[in-house]
Amino acid sequence: MSERLESLIVRLAMSKAGLAGRLRYFLLGGFFYPLLRREEHLKSVQAREASEASAAGDDVYPLF
Amino acid sequence: MNFISSKLRNRQAIKNSEKGLYTFDPALGFWGQANVERTITSGISPPQPDIFVSHNSDGNRDIAYESGGPEGSLVCIGGSHSWGAGVDQESRYSDLLRQACGRQVVNMGHCSLGLDQVCIAILNRSAKFDPKVVIVEQYPWSVVRLLNGYVNGYVKPLFSLDSNGDLQLKKVPRYVRWKPVRRGIGAYYAYRKELNEFRSGIDLASQYDPMADPIFLHWKADYYDSIARLSGKVIGVMRDHCRQNGIHLIFALGAIYQEFQGSNPSKLVDYSLPRKRLQRTLDELKVPYVDMHGPIMAAHTDKDPAVFEDGHLNVKGHRVFSEVMKRELETRGWL
């Protein structure tokens, strides 16, 4: 099971040396949290849809 | 520590010297500024004489393009090695190939160009040169650029694999033409990349040691296998495009800088890992390649090196590169 985003952000911040580094990463994490959260949500929805749909064909490049 | 600080200085110098040579590009994130001429300090270590850089009307560091006639042209594309970091234009392998083969050779190389941008440039931008052969110069470590959405102050297109394993392209948004917007997005991309790496136990942000870059560590292989899968799909797109258009595609894999520094410090560290992964991918896709590692290493001595201290090809390295490539193209009957 993958780690929760909130916990990951906290752990990354706590891994930084010094108070200033930790504070900076707490702020960055808080600032970017909505975007990260949205991306994680989209990924989980895509993964769920993929597991429900049958995968047909191979080497399909939808964008080209 | 001196080694690391010298690397960081070099990197900064290279970035500084590129100012004014690059501009926003809506398809590729950045591309060479057209019709500029600069004499720049390349930042290569040890310090080298300033080099003259001249971009043609296509934004390439190259002579003006003239049609190669019915024979078409050879298109070379890659990163700073192809662009010719630290060397004059005439000393680059592409220019030496042009002299040796008597064919039209186009150099589309640009500093920090990722495999994703190489792919898009081949698809969108090479047709005007009527290529018969496309040579993709790839420094094996550079495959990590596939994960970087922000390079040298520019937001670049990003490929990813969806949950079905299909390739998806996140194009460059139009609004990143403005520098402050790019900076904001770049900060987000940088943070997201660091967070993803941290999740996989990789820390490149603090105390980076190029000799212990996680791409060379066997116990980090899983993380980089995902890049190998992605690069396989991207190379597959290039291969299919070239097949459909009657173009011969060939990769030239460079020698990795760390391999010039001595043997692997442990069995768990292997400086040839990224090259081996890339070779495996190319073998699976049946895309031909030339491994420049052997020839460049064989030509390299302490007294007469074939690369600069930071691993970029010097004049001798470019000469060896062009000779090996010419032989390979002749053997294949592509000249």
Coordinates of C-alpha atoms in Angstrom, one line a residue:
Chain A
M1 CA 0.0 0.0 0.0
S2 CA 1.4 3.4 -1.0
E3 CA 2.2 6.0 1.7
R4 CA -0.3 8.8 2.2
L5 CA 0.7 12.1 0.5
E6 CA 0.4 14.1 3.8
S7 CA 2.8 11.8 5.6
L8 CA 5.2 11.8 2.6
I9 CA 5.3 15.6 2.6
V10 CA 6.0 15.7 6.3
R11 CA 8.7 13.1 6.1
L12 CA 10.4 15.0 3.2
A13 CA 10.4 18.2 5.2
M14 CA 11.7 16.5 8.3
S15 CA 14.6 14.9 6.3
K16 CA 16.0 18.4 5.7
A17 CA 18.9 19.6 7.8
G18 CA 18.2 22.7 9.9
L19 CA 15.1 24.5 11.0
A20 CA 15.1 26.8 7.9
G21 CA 15.3 23.8 5.5
R22 CA 12.5 22.0 7.3
L23 CA 10.3 25.1 7.4
R24 CA 10.9 25.8 3.7
Y25 CA 9.8 22.3 2.7
F26 CA 6.8 22.4 5.0
L27 CA 5.7 25.6 3.3
L28 CA 6.4 24.2 -0.2
G29 CA 4.5 21.0 0.7
G30 CA 1.5 23.0 2.0
F31 CA 1.5 25.4 -1.0
F32 CA 1.7 22.6 -3.6
Y33 CA -0.5 20.1 -1.6
P34 CA -3.8 20.9 -3.6
L35 CA -2.0 20.2 -6.9
L36 CA -0.3 17.1 -5.7
R37 CA -3.5 15.8 -4.2
R38 CA -5.4 16.4 -7.4
E39 CA -2.7 14.5 -9.4
E40 CA -2.8 11.6 -7.0
H41 CA -6.6 11.5 -7.2
L42 CA -6.5 11.5 -11.1
K43 CA -3.9 8.7 -11.0
S44 CA -6.0 6.5 -8.7
V45 CA -9.1 7.1 -10.9
Q46 CA -7.2 6.1 -14.0
A47 CA -5.8 3.0 -12.3
R48 CA -9.3 2.0 -11.2
E49 CA -10.8 2.6 -14.7
A50 CA -7.9 0.6 -16.3
S51 CA -8.5 -2.3 -14.0
E52 CA -12.2 -2.3 -14.9
A53 CA -11.7 -2.0 -18.6
S54 CA -10.2 -4.7 -20.8
A55 CA -6.8 -3.7 -22.3
A56 CA -6.9 -4.3 -26.1
G57 CA -4.1 -3.9 -28.6
D58 CA -0.6 -3.0 -28.0
D59 CA 1.8 -0.2 -28.8
V60 CA -0.9 2.3 -29.3
Y61 CA 0.2 5.9 -29.1
P62 CA -3.0 7.9 -28.7
L63 CA -1.3 11.2 -29.3
F64 CA 0.4 10.4 -32.6
Chain B
M1 CA 34.1 18.2 -1.8
N2 CA 36.4 20.1 -4.1
F3 CA 35.3 17.7 -6.9
I4 CA 31.6 18.4 -6.2
S5 CA 32.0 22.1 -5.9
S6 CA 34.0 22.2 -9.2
K7 CA 31.1 20.2 -10.9
L8 CA 28.6 22.7 -9.6
R9 CA 30.7 25.6 -10.8
N10 CA 30.9 24.1 -14.2
R11 CA 27.2 23.5 -14.4
Q12 CA 26.5 27.1 -13.4
A13 CA 29.0 28.4 -15.9
I14 CA 27.5 26.3 -18.7
K15 CA 24.0 27.7 -17.8
N16 CA 25.3 31.3 -17.8
S17 CA 27.0 30.9 -21.1
E18 CA 23.9 29.7 -22.7
K19 CA 22.0 32.9 -21.9
G20 CA 20.6 34.4 -25.0
L21 CA 21.1 31.3 -27.1
Y22 CA 17.8 29.6 -26.2
T23 CA 14.2 30.7 -26.3
F24 CA 10.7 29.4 -25.5
D25 CA 9.3 27.0 -28.0
P26 CA 5.7 25.9 -27.8
A27 CA 6.3 22.4 -29.0
L28 CA 9.6 21.6 -27.3
G29 CA 9.7 23.9 -24.3
F30 CA 12.9 25.5 -25.6
W31 CA 14.9 25.6 -28.7
G32 CA 17.9 27.5 -30.1
Q33 CA 17.3 31.2 -30.7
A34 CA 17.4 31.7 -34.5
N35 CA 20.1 33.9 -36.1
V36 CA 22.2 34.7 -33.1
E37 CA 26.0 34.8 -32.8
R38 CA 27.8 34.8 -29.5
T39 CA 31.3 34.2 -28.3
I40 CA 30.9 32.3 -25.1
T41 CA 32.8 30.9 -22.2
S42 CA 31.7 27.3 -22.2
G43 CA 32.4 26.6 -18.5
I44 CA 34.1 23.3 -19.4
S45 CA 36.8 22.2 -16.9
P46 CA 39.7 22.7 -17.2
P47 CA 39.0 26.2 -18.6
Q48 CA 38.9 26.2 -22.4
P49 CA 39.3 29.1 -24.9
D50 CA 36.0 30.9 -25.6
I51 CA 34.0 29.4 -28.4
F52 CA 32.1 31.0 -31.2
V53 CA 28.5 30.0 -31.4
S54 CA 26.3 30.8 -34.4
H55 CA 22.7 29.6 -34.8
N56 CA 21.2 29.5 -38.2
S57 CA 17.6 30.5 -39.2
D58 CA 16.4 27.1 -37.8
G59 CA 17.8 27.9 -34.4
N60 CA 20.4 25.2 -34.8
R61 CA 24.1 25.6 -34.2
D62 CA 24.9 24.8 -37.8
I63 CA 25.6 26.3 -41.2
A64 CA 22.6 27.4 -43.2
Y65 CA 20.6 24.5 -44.5
E66 CA 20.8 23.8 -48.2
S67 CA 18.9 20.9 -49.8
G68 CA 20.9 17.7 -50.0
G69 CA 19.3 16.9 -53.3
P70 CA 17.9 13.5 -54.1
E71 CA 20.3 11.9 -51.6
G72 CA 18.6 13.8 -48.7
S73 CA 20.5 14.5 -45.5
L74 CA 21.9 13.0 -42.4
V75 CA 20.3 14.5 -39.3
C76 CA 22.2 14.4 -36.1
I77 CA 20.3 15.2 -32.9
G78 CA 21.2 15.0 -29.2
G79 CA 22.3 17.0 -26.2
S80 CA 25.3 19.1 -25.5
H81 CA 27.7 16.6 -27.0
S82 CA 26.0 17.1 -30.4
W83 CA 25.7 20.8 -29.9
G84 CA 29.4 20.9 -29.3
A85 CA 29.9 22.1 -25.7
G86 CA 33.5 23.4 -25.4
V87 CA 34.4 23.0 -29.0
D88 CA 34.2 25.1 -32.1
Q89 CA 31.5 24.3 -34.6
E90 CA 33.8 22.9 -37.2
S91 CA 35.3 20.4 -34.8
R92 CA 32.0 18.6 -34.0
Y93 CA 31.3 15.1 -35.2
S94 CA 28.5 16.3 -37.4
D95 CA 30.7 18.7 -39.3
L96 CA 33.5 16.1 -39.6
L97 CA 30.9 13.7 -41.0
R98 CA 29.9 16.3 -43.5
Q99 CA 33.5 16.7 -44.7
A100 CA 34.2 12.9 -44.7
C101 CA 31.0 11.8 -46.5
G102 CA 30.3 14.7 -48.8
R103 CA 26.7 14.6 -47.8
Q104 CA 24.4 17.2 -46.3
V105 CA 24.6 16.8 -42.5
V106 CA 22.2 18.7 -40.3
N107 CA 23.0 19.2 -36.6
M108 CA 19.8 19.6 -34.5
G109 CA 21.7 19.0 -31.2
H110 CA 20.9 21.3 -28.3
C111 CA 22.1 21.6 -24.7
S112 CA 20.1 19.6 -22.1
L113 CA 17.8 18.2 -24.8
G114 CA 15.9 15.2 -23.4
L115 CA 14.9 12.0 -25.3
D116 CA 11.3 13.2 -25.2
Q117 CA 12.3 16.5 -27.0
V118 CA 14.5 14.5 -29.4
C119 CA 11.5 12.4 -30.3
I120 CA 9.2 15.4 -30.8
A121 CA 11.8 17.2 -32.8
I122 CA 12.3 14.3 -35.2
L123 CA 8.5 14.0 -35.7
N124 CA 7.8 17.7 -36.0
R125 CA 10.9 19.4 -37.2
S126 CA 13.2 17.1 -39.2
A127 CA 11.0 16.7 -42.3
K128 CA 12.2 19.9 -43.8
F129 CA 15.7 18.5 -44.0
D130 CA 14.6 15.4 -45.9
P131 CA 16.5 13.0 -43.7
K132 CA 17.6 9.7 -45.0
V133 CA 19.4 8.8 -41.8
V134 CA 18.7 10.1 -38.3
I135 CA 21.6 9.8 -35.8
V136 CA 20.4 10.1 -32.2
E137 CA 23.4 10.9 -29.9
Q138 CA 22.4 9.9 -26.5
Y139 CA 24.5 10.2 -23.3
P140 CA 23.1 7.2 -21.4
W141 CA 22.7 9.1 -18.1
S142 CA 20.5 11.6 -19.9
V143 CA 17.5 9.3 -20.0
V144 CA 16.7 10.7 -16.5
R145 CA 15.6 13.9 -18.3
L146 CA 12.4 12.0 -19.2
L147 CA 11.3 12.7 -15.7
N148 CA 12.2 16.4 -15.6
G149 CA 9.5 18.7 -16.6
Y150 CA 11.6 21.8 -16.0
V151 CA 15.1 22.3 -17.5
N152 CA 17.3 25.3 -17.4
G153 CA 14.4 27.7 -16.8
Y154 CA 12.0 26.2 -19.3
V155 CA 9.0 23.9 -19.0
K156 CA 9.3 21.0 -21.4
P157 CA 6.9 18.4 -22.8
L158 CA 6.6 15.3 -20.6
F159 CA 5.8 11.8 -21.7
S160 CA 4.2 9.3 -19.2
L161 CA 2.7 5.9 -19.3
D162 CA -1.0 5.6 -18.4
S163 CA -2.4 2.7 -16.4
N164 CA -2.7 0.7 -19.6
G165 CA 1.0 1.3 -20.3
D166 CA 0.2 3.6 -23.3
L167 CA 2.3 6.6 -23.9
Q168 CA 0.7 10.0 -23.1
L169 CA 2.2 13.4 -23.8
K170 CA 1.7 16.4 -21.6
K171 CA 2.3 19.2 -24.0
V172 CA 3.9 22.5 -23.1
P173 CA 1.1 24.9 -22.0
R174 CA 1.1 28.2 -24.0
Y175 CA 1.1 30.3 -20.9
V176 CA 4.6 29.2 -19.9
R177 CA 6.0 31.5 -22.6
W178 CA 6.2 34.0 -19.7
K179 CA 9.2 33.6 -17.5
P180 CA 7.6 34.2 -14.1
V181 CA 4.9 31.6 -14.9
R182 CA 7.7 29.2 -15.9
R183 CA 9.4 29.8 -12.7
G184 CA 6.3 29.0 -10.6
I185 CA 5.6 25.9 -12.6
G186 CA 9.2 24.9 -12.5
A187 CA 9.2 25.2 -8.7
Y188 CA 6.2 22.8 -8.5
Y189 CA 7.8 20.3 -10.9
A190 CA 11.0 20.4 -9.0
Y191 CA 9.2 19.8 -5.7
R192 CA 7.1 17.0 -7.2
K193 CA 10.1 15.3 -8.6
E194 CA 11.9 15.5 -5.3
L195 CA 8.9 14.1 -3.5
N196 CA 8.6 11.2 -6.0
E197 CA 12.3 10.4 -5.6
F198 CA 12.0 10.7 -1.8
R199 CA 9.2 8.1 -2.0
S200 CA 11.6 5.8 -3.8
G201 CA 14.4 6.4 -1.3
I202 CA 16.4 8.7 -3.7
D203 CA 17.8 12.0 -2.5
L204 CA 19.4 14.1 -5.2
A205 CA 18.7 17.5 -3.5
S206 CA 21.3 17.4 -0.8
Q207 CA 24.9 16.3 -0.9
Y208 CA 24.8 15.1 -4.5
D209 CA 27.8 13.1 -5.5
P210 CA 28.0 12.3 -9.2
M211 CA 30.1 9.2 -8.4
A212 CA 27.3 7.9 -6.3
D213 CA 24.4 9.0 -8.5
P214 CA 21.5 6.5 -7.8
I215 CA 21.3 5.7 -11.5
F216 CA 24.5 3.6 -11.0
L217 CA 23.3 1.8 -7.9
H218 CA 22.0 -1.7 -8.3
W219 CA 19.7 -1.4 -5.3
K220 CA 17.9 1.6 -6.9
A221 CA 17.4 -0.3 -10.1
D222 CA 13.6 -0.6 -9.7
Y223 CA 13.1 3.2 -9.8
Y224 CA 15.1 3.5 -13.0
D225 CA 13.4 0.5 -14.6
S226 CA 10.3 2.7 -14.9
I227 CA 12.4 5.2 -16.9
A228 CA 13.6 2.3 -19.1
R229 CA 10.0 1.4 -19.8
L230 CA 9.2 5.0 -20.7
S231 CA 12.2 5.4 -22.9
G232 CA 11.3 2.2 -24.7
K233 CA 8.0 3.6 -25.6
V234 CA 9.4 7.0 -26.7
I235 CA 12.1 5.3 -28.8
G236 CA 9.4 3.1 -30.3
V237 CA 7.6 6.2 -31.5
M238 CA 10.8 7.4 -33.2
R239 CA 11.4 4.0 -34.7
D240 CA 7.9 3.8 -36.1
H241 CA 8.0 7.3 -37.5
C242 CA 11.3 6.6 -39.2
R243 CA 10.1 3.3 -40.7
Q244 CA 7.0 4.9 -42.0
N245 CA 9.0 7.7 -43.7
G246 CA 11.9 5.5 -45.1
I247 CA 14.4 6.9 -42.7
H248 CA 17.2 4.9 -41.2
L249 CA 17.4 5.5 -37.4
I250 CA 20.6 4.8 -35.4
F251 CA 21.6 5.6 -31.9
A252 CA 25.1 6.6 -30.8
L253 CA 25.6 5.9 -27.1
G254 CA 28.2 8.0 -25.4
A255 CA 30.8 7.0 -22.8
I256 CA 29.7 8.0 -19.3
Y257 CA 31.9 10.5 -17.6
Q258 CA 32.1 8.5 -14.4
E259 CA 33.7 5.6 -16.4
F260 CA 36.7 7.7 -17.0
Q261 CA 37.3 8.2 -13.3
G262 CA 38.4 4.7 -12.6
S263 CA 36.8 1.3 -11.8
N264 CA 33.5 0.8 -10.0
P265 CA 34.0 1.3 -6.2
S266 CA 31.9 -1.7 -5.4
K267 CA 30.0 -4.5 -7.0
L268 CA 26.8 -2.7 -6.0
V269 CA 27.8 0.3 -8.1
D270 CA 28.0 0.0 -11.9
Y271 CA 28.7 3.0 -14.0
S272 CA 27.7 1.1 -17.1
L273 CA 24.1 0.5 -15.8
P274 CA 22.3 3.2 -17.8
R275 CA 24.1 2.3 -20.9
K276 CA 23.3 -1.4 -20.5
R277 CA 19.7 -0.6 -19.9
L278 CA 19.5 1.6 -23.0
Q279 CA 21.2 -1.1 -25.0
R280 CA 18.7 -3.7 -23.8
T281 CA 15.8 -1.4 -24.8
L282 CA 17.3 -0.7 -28.2
D283 CA 17.9 -4.5 -28.7
E284 CA 14.3 -5.2 -27.8
L285 CA 13.0 -2.6 -30.3
K286 CA 15.5 -3.7 -32.9
V287 CA 16.9 -0.2 -33.3
P288 CA 20.5 -0.2 -34.3
Y289 CA 23.1 1.6 -32.2
V290 CA 26.8 2.3 -32.0
D291 CA 28.3 2.1 -28.6
M292 CA 31.0 4.8 -28.4
H293 CA 32.2 3.7 -25.0
G294 CA 34.9 1.3 -26.4
P295 CA 36.3 3.6 -29.1
I296 CA 36.3 6.7 -26.9
M297 CA 37.8 5.0 -23.9
A298 CA 40.5 3.4 -26.1
A299 CA 41.4 6.8 -27.6
H300 CA 41.5 8.4 -24.1
T301 CA 44.8 8.8 -22.3
D302 CA 45.8 11.1 -19.4
K303 CA 48.2 13.0 -21.8
D304 CA 45.9 13.1 -24.8
P305 CA 42.3 12.9 -23.5
A306 CA 39.3 12.3 -25.7
V307 CA 36.9 14.1 -23.3
F308 CA 37.0 17.1 -21.1
E309 CA 37.1 16.6 -17.3
D310 CA 33.4 16.9 -17.1
G311 CA 32.9 14.2 -19.8
H312 CA 32.0 16.3 -22.8
L313 CA 33.7 15.2 -26.0
N314 CA 36.7 17.3 -26.9
V315 CA 38.1 17.8 -30.4
K316 CA 39.7 14.4 -30.4
G317 CA 36.6 12.8 -29.0
H318 CA 34.5 14.3 -31.8
R319 CA 37.0 13.0 -34.3
V320 CA 36.8 9.5 -33.0
F321 CA 33.0 9.7 -32.8
S322 CA 32.7 10.8 -36.5
E323 CA 35.2 8.1 -37.7
V324 CA 33.3 5.3 -35.9
M325 CA 29.9 6.6 -37.1
K326 CA 31.1 6.9 -40.7
R327 CA 32.4 3.3 -40.6
E328 CA 29.1 2.2 -39.2
L329 CA 27.1 4.0 -41.8
E330 CA 29.3 2.7 -44.6
T331 CA 29.0 -0.9 -43.3
R332 CA 25.3 -0.6 -43.2
G333 CA 25.2 0.9 -46.8
W334 CA 23.5 4.0 -45.6
L335 CA 25.9 6.5 -47.2

